JSON list of C-alpha atoms in Angstrom, two decimals:
[
{"chain": "Q", "resi": 1, "resn": "MET", "atom": "CA", "xyz": [11.81, -39.19, 5.53]},
{"chain": "Q", "resi": 2, "resn": "GLN", "atom": "CA", "xyz": [9.89, -40.35, 8.55]},
{"chain": "Q", "resi": 3, "resn": "PRO", "atom": "CA", "xyz": [6.32, -40.06, 8.33]},
{"chain": "Q", "resi": 4, "resn": "SER", "atom": "CA", "xyz": [4.30, -37.59, 10.54]},
{"chain": "Q", "resi": 5, "resn": "GLY", "atom": "CA", "xyz": [1.46, -39.83, 11.61]},
{"chain": "Q", "resi": 6, "resn": "LYS", "atom": "CA", "xyz": [-1.91, -38.61, 12.73]},
{"chain": "Q", "resi": 7, "resn": "TYR", "atom": "CA", "xyz": [-3.45, -38.28, 9.20]},
{"chain": "Q", "resi": 8, "resn": "ARG", "atom": "CA", "xyz": [-6.70, -36.97, 8.84]},
{"chain": "Q", "resi": 9, "resn": "VAL", "atom": "CA", "xyz": [-7.01, -36.37, 5.17]},
{"chain": "Q", "resi": 10, "resn": "VAL", "atom": "CA", "xyz": [-6.01, -38.59, 2.06]},
{"chain": "Q", "resi": 11, "resn": "LEU", "atom": "CA", "xyz": [-4.84, -36.39, -1.13]},
{"chain": "Q", "resi": 12, "resn": "PHE", "atom": "CA", "xyz": [-5.52, -38.59, -4.16]},
{"chain": "Q", "resi": 13, "resn": "ASP", "atom": "CA", "xyz": [-3.99, -37.73, -7.54]},
{"chain": "Q", "resi": 14, "resn": "PHE", "atom": "CA", "xyz": [-5.89, -39.30, -10.32]},
{"chain": "Q", "resi": 15, "resn": "ASP", "atom": "CA", "xyz": [-4.32, -40.42, -13.63]},
{"chain": "Q", "resi": 16, "resn": "GLY", "atom": "CA", "xyz": [-1.93, -43.50, -12.74]},
{"chain": "Q", "resi": 17, "resn": "THR", "atom": "CA", "xyz": [-3.08, -43.65, -9.32]},
{"chain": "Q", "resi": 18, "resn": "LEU", "atom": "CA", "xyz": [-6.94, -43.97, -9.23]},
{"chain": "Q", "resi": 19, "resn": "ALA", "atom": "CA", "xyz": [-7.50, -44.27, -13.08]},
{"chain": "Q", "resi": 20, "resn": "ASP", "atom": "CA", "xyz": [-5.31, -46.56, -15.40]},
{"chain": "Q", "resi": 21, "resn": "SER", "atom": "CA", "xyz": [-5.40, -43.67, -17.79]},
{"chain": "Q", "resi": 22, "resn": "GLU", "atom": "CA", "xyz": [-1.88, -43.10, -18.95]},
{"chain": "Q", "resi": 23, "resn": "SER", "atom": "CA", "xyz": [-1.71, -45.77, -21.95]},
{"chain": "Q", "resi": 24, "resn": "ALA", "atom": "CA", "xyz": [-4.83, -43.88, -23.28]},
{"chain": "Q", "resi": 25, "resn": "HIS", "atom": "CA", "xyz": [-3.49, -40.65, -22.87]},
{"chain": "Q", "resi": 26, "resn": "HIS", "atom": "CA", "xyz": [-0.29, -41.55, -24.61]},
{"chain": "Q", "resi": 27, "resn": "ARG", "atom": "CA", "xyz": [-2.65, -42.91, -27.46]},
{"chain": "Q", "resi": 28, "resn": "VAL", "atom": "CA", "xyz": [-4.84, -39.91, -27.67]},
{"chain": "Q", "resi": 29, "resn": "TRP", "atom": "CA", "xyz": [-1.38, -37.92, -27.86]},
{"chain": "Q", "resi": 30, "resn": "ASN", "atom": "CA", "xyz": [-0.30, -39.83, -30.92]},
{"chain": "Q", "resi": 31, "resn": "GLU", "atom": "CA", "xyz": [-3.43, -39.61, -32.60]},
{"chain": "Q", "resi": 32, "resn": "ILE", "atom": "CA", "xyz": [-3.13, -35.85, -32.43]},
{"chain": "Q", "resi": 33, "resn": "LEU", "atom": "CA", "xyz": [0.66, -35.69, -33.23]},
{"chain": "Q", "resi": 34, "resn": "GLY", "atom": "CA", "xyz": [0.12, -38.14, -35.91]},
{"chain": "Q", "resi": 35, "resn": "GLU", "atom": "CA", "xyz": [-1.93, -35.78, -37.94]},
{"chain": "Q", "resi": 36, "resn": "MET", "atom": "CA", "xyz": [0.87, -33.55, -37.60]},
{"chain": "Q", "resi": 37, "resn": "GLY", "atom": "CA", "xyz": [3.73, -35.62, -38.75]},
{"chain": "Q", "resi": 38, "resn": "ALA", "atom": "CA", "xyz": [5.10, -36.29, -34.87]},
{"chain": "Q", "resi": 39, "resn": "HIS", "atom": "CA", "xyz": [4.88, -39.01, -32.49]},
{"chain": "Q", "resi": 40, "resn": "ILE", "atom": "CA", "xyz": [5.68, -39.81, -29.04]},
{"chain": "Q", "resi": 41, "resn": "ASP", "atom": "CA", "xyz": [7.42, -43.18, -28.27]},
{"chain": "Q", "resi": 42, "resn": "ASP", "atom": "CA", "xyz": [6.97, -45.20, -25.27]},
{"chain": "Q", "resi": 43, "resn": "GLU", "atom": "CA", "xyz": [10.42, -44.19, -23.62]},
{"chain": "Q", "resi": 44, "resn": "GLU", "atom": "CA", "xyz": [9.92, -40.47, -24.24]},
{"chain": "Q", "resi": 45, "resn": "TYR", "atom": "CA", "xyz": [6.57, -40.71, -22.92]},
{"chain": "Q", "resi": 46, "resn": "LYS", "atom": "CA", "xyz": [7.51, -42.42, -19.76]},
{"chain": "Q", "resi": 47, "resn": "ARG", "atom": "CA", "xyz": [10.49, -39.99, -19.37]},
{"chain": "Q", "resi": 48, "resn": "GLU", "atom": "CA", "xyz": [9.13, -36.75, -20.05]},
{"chain": "Q", "resi": 49, "resn": "SER", "atom": "CA", "xyz": [5.11, -36.91, -20.56]},
{"chain": "Q", "resi": 50, "resn": "SER", "atom": "CA", "xyz": [3.65, -39.16, -17.78]},
{"chain": "Q", "resi": 51, "resn": "GLY", "atom": "CA", "xyz": [2.29, -37.19, -14.89]},
{"chain": "Q", "resi": 52, "resn": "THR", "atom": "CA", "xyz": [3.12, -33.78, -16.72]},
{"chain": "Q", "resi": 53, "resn": "PRO", "atom": "CA", "xyz": [-0.05, -31.68, -17.16]},
{"chain": "Q", "resi": 54, "resn": "VAL", "atom": "CA", "xyz": [-1.27, -30.59, -20.59]},
{"chain": "Q", "resi": 55, "resn": "THR", "atom": "CA", "xyz": [-0.46, -27.00, -20.53]},
{"chain": "Q", "resi": 56, "resn": "GLN", "atom": "CA", "xyz": [2.98, -27.91, -19.76]},
{"chain": "Q", "resi": 57, "resn": "GLU", "atom": "CA", "xyz": [3.09, -30.73, -22.36]},
{"chain": "Q", "resi": 58, "resn": "VAL", "atom": "CA", "xyz": [2.03, -29.06, -25.23]},
{"chain": "Q", "resi": 59, "resn": "GLU", "atom": "CA", "xyz": [5.18, -26.16, -24.62]},
{"chain": "Q", "resi": 60, "resn": "ARG", "atom": "CA", "xyz": [7.34, -29.24, -25.25]},
{"chain": "Q", "resi": 61, "resn": "LEU", "atom": "CA", "xyz": [5.84, -30.95, -27.93]},
{"chain": "Q", "resi": 62, "resn": "ILE", "atom": "CA", "xyz": [5.67, -27.66, -29.57]},
{"chain": "Q", "resi": 63, "resn": "ARG", "atom": "CA", "xyz": [9.04, -26.66, -29.14]},
{"chain": "Q", "resi": 64, "resn": "THR", "atom": "CA", "xyz": [10.57, -30.13, -29.96]},
{"chain": "Q", "resi": 65, "resn": "ARG", "atom": "CA", "xyz": [8.42, -31.16, -32.80]},
{"chain": "Q", "resi": 66, "resn": "GLY", "atom": "CA", "xyz": [8.53, -27.52, -34.39]},
{"chain": "Q", "resi": 67, "resn": "LEU", "atom": "CA", "xyz": [4.58, -27.73, -34.93]},
{"chain": "Q", "resi": 68, "resn": "ASP", "atom": "CA", "xyz": [2.60, -25.18, -36.22]},
{"chain": "Q", "resi": 69, "resn": "ILE", "atom": "CA", "xyz": [-0.26, -24.37, -34.02]},
{"chain": "Q", "resi": 70, "resn": "SER", "atom": "CA", "xyz": [-0.71, -22.30, -30.41]},
{"chain": "Q", "resi": 71, "resn": "PRO", "atom": "CA", "xyz": [-0.02, -23.74, -27.21]},
{"chain": "Q", "resi": 72, "resn": "GLN", "atom": "CA", "xyz": [-3.95, -23.25, -26.42]},
{"chain": "Q", "resi": 73, "resn": "ALA", "atom": "CA", "xyz": [-4.92, -24.48, -29.55]},
{"chain": "Q", "resi": 74, "resn": "LEU", "atom": "CA", "xyz": [-2.98, -27.68, -28.88]},
{"chain": "Q", "resi": 75, "resn": "VAL", "atom": "CA", "xyz": [-4.65, -27.86, -25.18]},
{"chain": "Q", "resi": 76, "resn": "ASP", "atom": "CA", "xyz": [-7.84, -27.58, -26.68]},
{"chain": "Q", "resi": 77, "resn": "ARG", "atom": "CA", "xyz": [-7.36, -29.98, -29.14]},
{"chain": "Q", "resi": 78, "resn": "LYS", "atom": "CA", "xyz": [-6.10, -32.65, -26.59]},
{"chain": "Q", "resi": 79, "resn": "VAL", "atom": "CA", "xyz": [-9.16, -31.86, -23.88]},
{"chain": "Q", "resi": 80, "resn": "GLU", "atom": "CA", "xyz": [-11.51, -32.47, -26.63]},
{"chain": "Q", "resi": 81, "resn": "ARG", "atom": "CA", "xyz": [-10.03, -35.65, -27.99]},
{"chain": "Q", "resi": 82, "resn": "THR", "atom": "CA", "xyz": [-9.66, -37.02, -24.40]},
{"chain": "Q", "resi": 83, "resn": "VAL", "atom": "CA", "xyz": [-13.02, -36.34, -23.39]},
{"chain": "Q", "resi": 84, "resn": "ALA", "atom": "CA", "xyz": [-14.53, -37.83, -26.48]},
{"chain": "Q", "resi": 85, "resn": "SER", "atom": "CA", "xyz": [-12.02, -41.11, -26.03]},
{"chain": "Q", "resi": 86, "resn": "PHE", "atom": "CA", "xyz": [-12.76, -41.72, -22.40]},
{"chain": "Q", "resi": 87, "resn": "THR", "atom": "CA", "xyz": [-16.50, -40.82, -22.70]},
{"chain": "Q", "resi": 88, "resn": "GLU", "atom": "CA", "xyz": [-16.65, -43.64, -25.69]},
{"chain": "Q", "resi": 89, "resn": "ASN", "atom": "CA", "xyz": [-14.47, -45.92, -23.98]},
{"chain": "Q", "resi": 90, "resn": "PRO", "atom": "CA", "xyz": [-14.37, -45.63, -20.27]},
{"chain": "Q", "resi": 91, "resn": "ILE", "atom": "CA", "xyz": [-10.63, -46.69, -18.77]},
{"chain": "Q", "resi": 92, "resn": "ALA", "atom": "CA", "xyz": [-10.38, -48.76, -16.00]},
{"chain": "Q", "resi": 93, "resn": "LEU", "atom": "CA", "xyz": [-9.71, -47.89, -12.69]},
{"chain": "Q", "resi": 94, "resn": "MET", "atom": "CA", "xyz": [-6.36, -49.00, -10.73]},
{"chain": "Q", "resi": 95, "resn": "ASP", "atom": "CA", "xyz": [-6.59, -52.11, -8.51]},
{"chain": "Q", "resi": 96, "resn": "HIS", "atom": "CA", "xyz": [-8.13, -51.39, -5.20]},
{"chain": "Q", "resi": 97, "resn": "ALA", "atom": "CA", "xyz": [-9.26, -47.86, -6.07]},
{"chain": "Q", "resi": 98, "resn": "LEU", "atom": "CA", "xyz": [-12.64, -48.21, -5.18]},
{"chain": "Q", "resi": 99, "resn": "GLU", "atom": "CA", "xyz": [-11.72, -50.62, -2.03]},
{"chain": "Q", "resi": 100, "resn": "ILE", "atom": "CA", "xyz": [-9.50, -47.48, -0.55]},
{"chain": "Q", "resi": 101, "resn": "LEU", "atom": "CA", "xyz": [-12.05, -44.93, -1.44]},
{"chain": "Q", "resi": 102, "resn": "GLU", "atom": "CA", "xyz": [-14.70, -46.93, 0.48]},
{"chain": "Q", "resi": 103, "resn": "TRP", "atom": "CA", "xyz": [-12.07, -47.44, 3.44]},
{"chain": "Q", "resi": 104, "resn": "CYS", "atom": "CA", "xyz": [-11.45, -44.24, 3.93]},
{"chain": "Q", "resi": 105, "resn": "ARG", "atom": "CA", "xyz": [-15.15, -43.28, 4.03]},
{"chain": "Q", "resi": 106, "resn": "ALA", "atom": "CA", "xyz": [-15.88, -46.29, 6.46]},
{"chain": "Q", "resi": 107, "resn": "ARG", "atom": "CA", "xyz": [-12.79, -44.87, 8.78]},
{"chain": "Q", "resi": 108, "resn": "GLY", "atom": "CA", "xyz": [-13.68, -41.28, 8.77]},
{"chain": "Q", "resi": 109, "resn": "LEU", "atom": "CA", "xyz": [-10.97, -40.12, 6.78]},
{"chain": "Q", "resi": 110, "resn": "ALA", "atom": "CA", "xyz": [-11.77, -36.97, 4.72]},
{"chain": "Q", "resi": 111, "resn": "THR", "atom": "CA", "xyz": [-10.54, -37.03, 1.12]},
{"chain": "Q", "resi": 112, "resn": "ALA", "atom": "CA", "xyz": [-9.67, -34.87, -1.86]},
{"chain": "Q", "resi": 113, "resn": "LEU", "atom": "CA", "xyz": [-8.70, -35.37, -5.34]},
{"chain": "Q", "resi": 114, "resn": "VAL", "atom": "CA", "xyz": [-5.83, -33.32, -6.64]},
{"chain": "Q", "resi": 115, "resn": "THR", "atom": "CA", "xyz": [-4.88, -33.68, -10.06]},
{"chain": "Q", "resi": 116, "resn": "GLY", "atom": "CA", "xyz": [-2.98, -32.27, -12.90]},
{"chain": "Q", "resi": 117, "resn": "SER", "atom": "CA", "xyz": [-5.63, -32.65, -15.50]},
{"chain": "Q", "resi": 118, "resn": "GLY", "atom": "CA", "xyz": [-8.42, -30.71, -15.83]},
{"chain": "Q", "resi": 119, "resn": "ARG", "atom": "CA", "xyz": [-12.14, -31.04, -14.82]},
{"chain": "Q", "resi": 120, "resn": "GLU", "atom": "CA", "xyz": [-13.04, -31.67, -18.34]},
{"chain": "Q", "resi": 121, "resn": "GLU", "atom": "CA", "xyz": [-10.71, -34.52, -18.60]},
{"chain": "Q", "resi": 122, "resn": "ILE", "atom": "CA", "xyz": [-11.56, -36.39, -15.44]},
{"chain": "Q", "resi": 123, "resn": "ALA", "atom": "CA", "xyz": [-15.29, -35.78, -15.70]},
{"chain": "Q", "resi": 124, "resn": "PRO", "atom": "CA", "xyz": [-16.03, -39.39, -17.88]},
{"chain": "Q", "resi": 125, "resn": "THR", "atom": "CA", "xyz": [-14.39, -41.62, -15.49]},
{"chain": "Q", "resi": 126, "resn": "ILE", "atom": "CA", "xyz": [-15.50, -40.06, -12.36]},
{"chain": "Q", "resi": 127, "resn": "GLU", "atom": "CA", "xyz": [-19.08, -40.10, -13.71]},
{"chain": "Q", "resi": 128, "resn": "HIS", "atom": "CA", "xyz": [-18.79, -43.55, -15.34]},
{"chain": "Q", "resi": 129, "resn": "TYR", "atom": "CA", "xyz": [-17.63, -45.44, -12.08]},
{"chain": "Q", "resi": 130, "resn": "ASP", "atom": "CA", "xyz": [-19.79, -42.51, -9.74]},
{"chain": "Q", "resi": 131, "resn": "LEU", "atom": "CA", "xyz": [-16.86, -41.21, -7.70]},
{"chain": "Q", "resi": 132, "resn": "ALA", "atom": "CA", "xyz": [-17.75, -37.78, -7.17]},
{"chain": "Q", "resi": 133, "resn": "GLY", "atom": "CA", "xyz": [-19.42, -38.87, -3.85]},
{"chain": "Q", "resi": 134, "resn": "PHE", "atom": "CA", "xyz": [-16.07, -40.19, -2.28]},
{"chain": "Q", "resi": 135, "resn": "PHE", "atom": "CA", "xyz": [-14.37, -36.51, -2.38]},
{"chain": "Q", "resi": 136, "resn": "ASP", "atom": "CA", "xyz": [-14.56, -34.06, -0.23]},
{"chain": "Q", "resi": 137, "resn": "HIS", "atom": "CA", "xyz": [-13.06, -31.37, -2.60]},
{"chain": "Q", "resi": 138, "resn": "VAL", "atom": "CA", "xyz": [-11.79, -31.79, -6.03]},
{"chain": "Q", "resi": 139, "resn": "VAL", "atom": "CA", "xyz": [-8.63, -29.52, -7.18]},
{"chain": "Q", "resi": 140, "resn": "THR", "atom": "CA", "xyz": [-8.03, -29.77, -10.88]},
{"chain": "Q", "resi": 141, "resn": "ARG", "atom": "CA", "xyz": [-5.55, -27.56, -13.06]},
{"chain": "Q", "resi": 142, "resn": "ASN", "atom": "CA", "xyz": [-8.02, -25.23, -13.65]},
{"chain": "Q", "resi": 143, "resn": "ASP", "atom": "CA", "xyz": [-8.27, -24.07, -10.17]},
{"chain": "Q", "resi": 144, "resn": "VAL", "atom": "CA", "xyz": [-4.63, -23.05, -9.68]},
{"chain": "Q", "resi": 145, "resn": "THR", "atom": "CA", "xyz": [-2.16, -20.60, -11.53]},
{"chain": "Q", "resi": 146, "resn": "HIS", "atom": "CA", "xyz": [0.82, -23.36, -11.60]},
{"chain": "Q", "resi": 147, "resn": "SER", "atom": "CA", "xyz": [-0.10, -26.99, -11.64]},
{"chain": "Q", "resi": 148, "resn": "LYS", "atom": "CA", "xyz": [2.17, -29.73, -10.72]},
{"chain": "Q", "resi": 149, "resn": "PRO", "atom": "CA", "xyz": [5.17, -29.95, -9.91]},
{"chain": "Q", "resi": 150, "resn": "HIS", "atom": "CA", "xyz": [4.56, -26.81, -8.14]},
{"chain": "Q", "resi": 151, "resn": "PRO", "atom": "CA", "xyz": [2.83, -27.12, -5.08]},
{"chain": "Q", "resi": 152, "resn": "ASP", "atom": "CA", "xyz": [-0.18, -24.64, -5.89]},
{"chain": "Q", "resi": 153, "resn": "CYS", "atom": "CA", "xyz": [-2.71, -27.26, -6.00]},
{"chain": "Q", "resi": 154, "resn": "TYR", "atom": "CA", "xyz": [-1.98, -29.59, -2.90]},
{"chain": "Q", "resi": 155, "resn": "LEU", "atom": "CA", "xyz": [-1.98, -26.09, -0.81]},
{"chain": "Q", "resi": 156, "resn": "LYS", "atom": "CA", "xyz": [-5.34, -25.17, -2.31]},
{"chain": "Q", "resi": 157, "resn": "ALA", "atom": "CA", "xyz": [-6.50, -28.58, -1.02]},
{"chain": "Q", "resi": 158, "resn": "LEU", "atom": "CA", "xyz": [-5.18, -28.09, 2.56]},
{"chain": "Q", "resi": 159, "resn": "GLY", "atom": "CA", "xyz": [-6.82, -24.73, 2.50]},
{"chain": "Q", "resi": 160, "resn": "LEU", "atom": "CA", "xyz": [-10.18, -26.28, 1.21]},
{"chain": "Q", "resi": 161, "resn": "CYS", "atom": "CA", "xyz": [-9.93, -29.37, 3.74]},
{"chain": "Q", "resi": 162, "resn": "GLY", "atom": "CA", "xyz": [-9.08, -26.71, 6.84]},
{"chain": "Q", "resi": 163, "resn": "ILE", "atom": "CA", "xyz": [-5.98, -28.74, 7.81]},
{"chain": "Q", "resi": 164, "resn": "GLU", "atom": "CA", "xyz": [-2.26, -28.70, 8.29]},
{"chain": "Q", "resi": 165, "resn": "ALA", "atom": "CA", "xyz": [0.23, -30.11, 5.91]},
{"chain": "Q", "resi": 166, "resn": "ASP", "atom": "CA", "xyz": [1.28, -32.54, 8.60]},
{"chain": "Q", "resi": 167, "resn": "GLN", "atom": "CA", "xyz": [-2.49, -33.82, 9.08]},
{"chain": "Q", "resi": 168, "resn": "ALA", "atom": "CA", "xyz": [-2.48, -35.00, 5.19]},
{"chain": "Q", "resi": 169, "resn": "VAL", "atom": "CA", "xyz": [-0.75, -37.81, 3.25]},
{"chain": "Q", "resi": 170, "resn": "ALA", "atom": "CA", "xyz": [-0.88, -37.52, -0.53]},
{"chain": "Q", "resi": 171, "resn": "ILE", "atom": "CA", "xyz": [-0.87, -40.76, -2.83]},
{"chain": "Q", "resi": 172, "resn": "GLU", "atom": "CA", "xyz": [1.18, -40.50, -5.94]},
{"chain": "Q", "resi": 173, "resn": "ASP", "atom": "CA", "xyz": [2.80, -42.28, -9.33]},
{"chain": "Q", "resi": 174, "resn": "THR", "atom": "CA", "xyz": [5.07, -39.73, -10.42]},
{"chain": "Q", "resi": 175, "resn": "ARG", "atom": "CA", "xyz": [7.98, -37.57, -9.99]},
{"chain": "Q", "resi": 176, "resn": "HIS", "atom": "CA", "xyz": [5.70, -34.30, -10.67]},
{"chain": "Q", "resi": 177, "resn": "GLY", "atom": "CA", "xyz": [3.24, -35.38, -8.20]},
{"chain": "Q", "resi": 178, "resn": "VAL", "atom": "CA", "xyz": [5.69, -36.27, -5.61]},
{"chain": "Q", "resi": 179, "resn": "ASP", "atom": "CA", "xyz": [7.77, -33.03, -5.99]},
{"chain": "Q", "resi": 180, "resn": "ALA", "atom": "CA", "xyz": [4.47, -31.17, -5.66]},
{"chain": "Q", "resi": 181, "resn": "ALA", "atom": "CA", "xyz": [3.19, -32.69, -2.34]},
{"chain": "Q", "resi": 182, "resn": "CYS", "atom": "CA", "xyz": [6.85, -32.50, -1.01]},
{"chain": "Q", "resi": 183, "resn": "ALA", "atom": "CA", "xyz": [6.64, -28.71, -1.94]},
{"chain": "Q", "resi": 184, "resn": "ALA", "atom": "CA", "xyz": [3.61, -28.43, -0.25]},
{"chain": "Q", "resi": 185, "resn": "GLY", "atom": "CA", "xyz": [5.37, -30.18, 3.06]},
{"chain": "Q", "resi": 186, "resn": "ILE", "atom": "CA", "xyz": [2.95, -33.36, 2.71]},
{"chain": "Q", "resi": 187, "resn": "ASP", "atom": "CA", "xyz": [3.88, -36.74, 3.25]},
{"chain": "Q", "resi": 188, "resn": "VAL", "atom": "CA", "xyz": [3.71, -38.63, 0.14]},
{"chain": "Q", "resi": 189, "resn": "ILE", "atom": "CA", "xyz": [2.88, -42.10, -0.64]},
{"chain": "Q", "resi": 190, "resn": "VAL", "atom": "CA", "xyz": [4.39, -43.10, -4.45]},
{"chain": "Q", "resi": 191, "resn": "ILE", "atom": "CA", "xyz": [3.16, -46.13, -6.36]},
{"chain": "Q", "resi": 192, "resn": "PRO", "atom": "CA", "xyz": [5.25, -46.29, -9.62]},
{"chain": "Q", "resi": 193, "resn": "ASN", "atom": "CA", "xyz": [3.12, -47.87, -12.42]},
{"chain": "Q", "resi": 194, "resn": "ALA", "atom": "CA", "xyz": [4.57, -48.88, -15.78]},
{"chain": "Q", "resi": 195, "resn": "TYR", "atom": "CA", "xyz": [4.82, -45.68, -16.92]},
{"chain": "Q", "resi": 196, "resn": "SER", "atom": "CA", "xyz": [6.06, -43.80, -14.22]},
{"chain": "Q", "resi": 197, "resn": "CYS", "atom": "CA", "xyz": [8.74, -46.63, -12.49]},
{"chain": "Q", "resi": 198, "resn": "GLY", "atom": "CA", "xyz": [11.78, -45.10, -14.27]},
{"chain": "Q", "resi": 199, "resn": "GLN", "atom": "CA", "xyz": [11.10, -41.70, -12.69]},
{"chain": "Q", "resi": 200, "resn": "ASP", "atom": "CA", "xyz": [13.14, -40.16, -9.68]},
{"chain": "Q", "resi": 201, "resn": "THR", "atom": "CA", "xyz": [10.81, -40.67, -6.88]},
{"chain": "Q", "resi": 202, "resn": "SER", "atom": "CA", "xyz": [13.21, -40.76, -4.20]},
{"chain": "Q", "resi": 203, "resn": "ARG", "atom": "CA", "xyz": [11.84, -37.59, -2.46]},
{"chain": "Q", "resi": 204, "resn": "ALA", "atom": "CA", "xyz": [8.46, -39.94, -1.19]},
{"chain": "Q", "resi": 205, "resn": "THR", "atom": "CA", "xyz": [7.86, -40.51, 2.07]},
{"chain": "Q", "resi": 206, "resn": "ALA", "atom": "CA", "xyz": [6.86, -44.63, 1.25]},
{"chain": "Q", "resi": 207, "resn": "ARG", "atom": "CA", "xyz": [7.45, -46.29, -2.29]},
{"chain": "Q", "resi": 208, "resn": "LEU", "atom": "CA", "xyz": [4.68, -48.93, -2.20]},
{"chain": "Q", "resi": 209, "resn": "GLU", "atom": "CA", "xyz": [3.48, -51.33, -4.74]},
{"chain": "Q", "resi": 210, "resn": "SER", "atom": "CA", "xyz": [-0.29, -51.00, -4.71]},
{"chain": "Q", "resi": 211, "resn": "LEU", "atom": "CA", "xyz": [-3.36, -49.12, -3.33]},
{"chain": "Q", "resi": 212, "resn": "ALA", "atom": "CA", "xyz": [-3.98, -51.82, -0.63]},
{"chain": "Q", "resi": 213, "resn": "GLN", "atom": "CA", "xyz": [-0.44, -51.41, 0.75]},
{"chain": "Q", "resi": 214, "resn": "ALA", "atom": "CA", "xyz": [-0.96, -47.64, 0.89]},
{"chain": "Q", "resi": 215, "resn": "ARG", "atom": "CA", "xyz": [-4.40, -48.20, 2.81]},
{"chain": "Q", "resi": 216, "resn": "ASP", "atom": "CA", "xyz": [-2.65, -50.67, 5.36]},
{"chain": "Q", "resi": 217, "resn": "TRP", "atom": "CA", "xyz": [0.29, -48.10, 5.53]},
{"chain": "Q", "resi": 218, "resn": "ILE", "atom": "CA", "xyz": [-2.20, -45.32, 6.40]},
{"chain": "Q", "resi": 219, "resn": "ASP", "atom": "CA", "xyz": [-4.48, -47.51, 8.60]},
{"chain": "Q", "resi": 220, "resn": "ALA", "atom": "CA", "xyz": [-1.39, -47.76, 10.77]},
{"chain": "Q", "resi": 221, "resn": "ARG", "atom": "CA", "xyz": [-0.59, -43.98, 11.12]},
{"chain": "Q", "resi": 222, "resn": "ARG", "atom": "CA", "xyz": [-4.00, -42.23, 11.07]},
{"chain": "Q", "resi": 223, "resn": "ALA", "atom": "CA", "xyz": [-5.31, -39.87, 13.64]},
{"chain": "Q", "resi": 224, "resn": "PRO", "atom": "CA", "xyz": [-8.08, -41.41, 16.05]},
{"chain": "Q", "resi": 225, "resn": "ARG", "atom": "CA", "xyz": [-11.58, -40.88, 15.27]}
]
C-alpha cells in the first residue's frame, strides 16, 4: 500500500504500542487460569492472545480449556485482576511513547486512543503517567459493539475527529489492530514487539521498528498547519 499523505490525526493503539503491557496481561491471565487448572504458554499467547480483546479471548479460552465459567464472569475476573495489578505495579511505557505524544501536540496533530481494552483496564496507566491530556478522543471496547479486528472502533474515532479515513494514520502492533485499521480504510504503521513479531501484519502501510521511526515517517507526510 502507498501512503495517502496529508495526515491530520494520529490514532494510537494502547497495549503493546504505547504501553509495554503484553507480558503483564499474560501474567494476569495465567494467574486466573492457574486457579482453574489451565495455562497459556508463550507461543500460544503470542499467536492467539496478543492483541485480542478480552471479550473474544474468554470465548476461546473457555472453549479450548473446557472452563466451567460464563464468558461474562471470566471477563469480569480478568478486568478486576488487571486493574488491581496495573494499579499496584504500574507498567512501563514503550520507548518514545511520551516523545511522540508530545511531538503530535507540538505539531498541531490531533490524536485519539483506539484500544481493544476497556476503560477500566487502561485507567491505571493513563492516570499514572498523566496521559489523558494528550488525547482528543478515546475509543475503547466499551464504546463499540464489535472490537478489533472489526473496524468499528476506528470508524468511531474518525467520526469523533470529524475527518475522512485518508486524513488519519493509525499506529498498531498486532494483526488484529492492523486488520481493524485497514478495514476502516486507514493507513496503518505497525511496530511489532516481542509478542506480535510473528503475526501476519503484511497489510500495514509501513512496518517500522520504533515510535521514533513512526514520528519521522508521519512528519514527512503530515498535512501543513
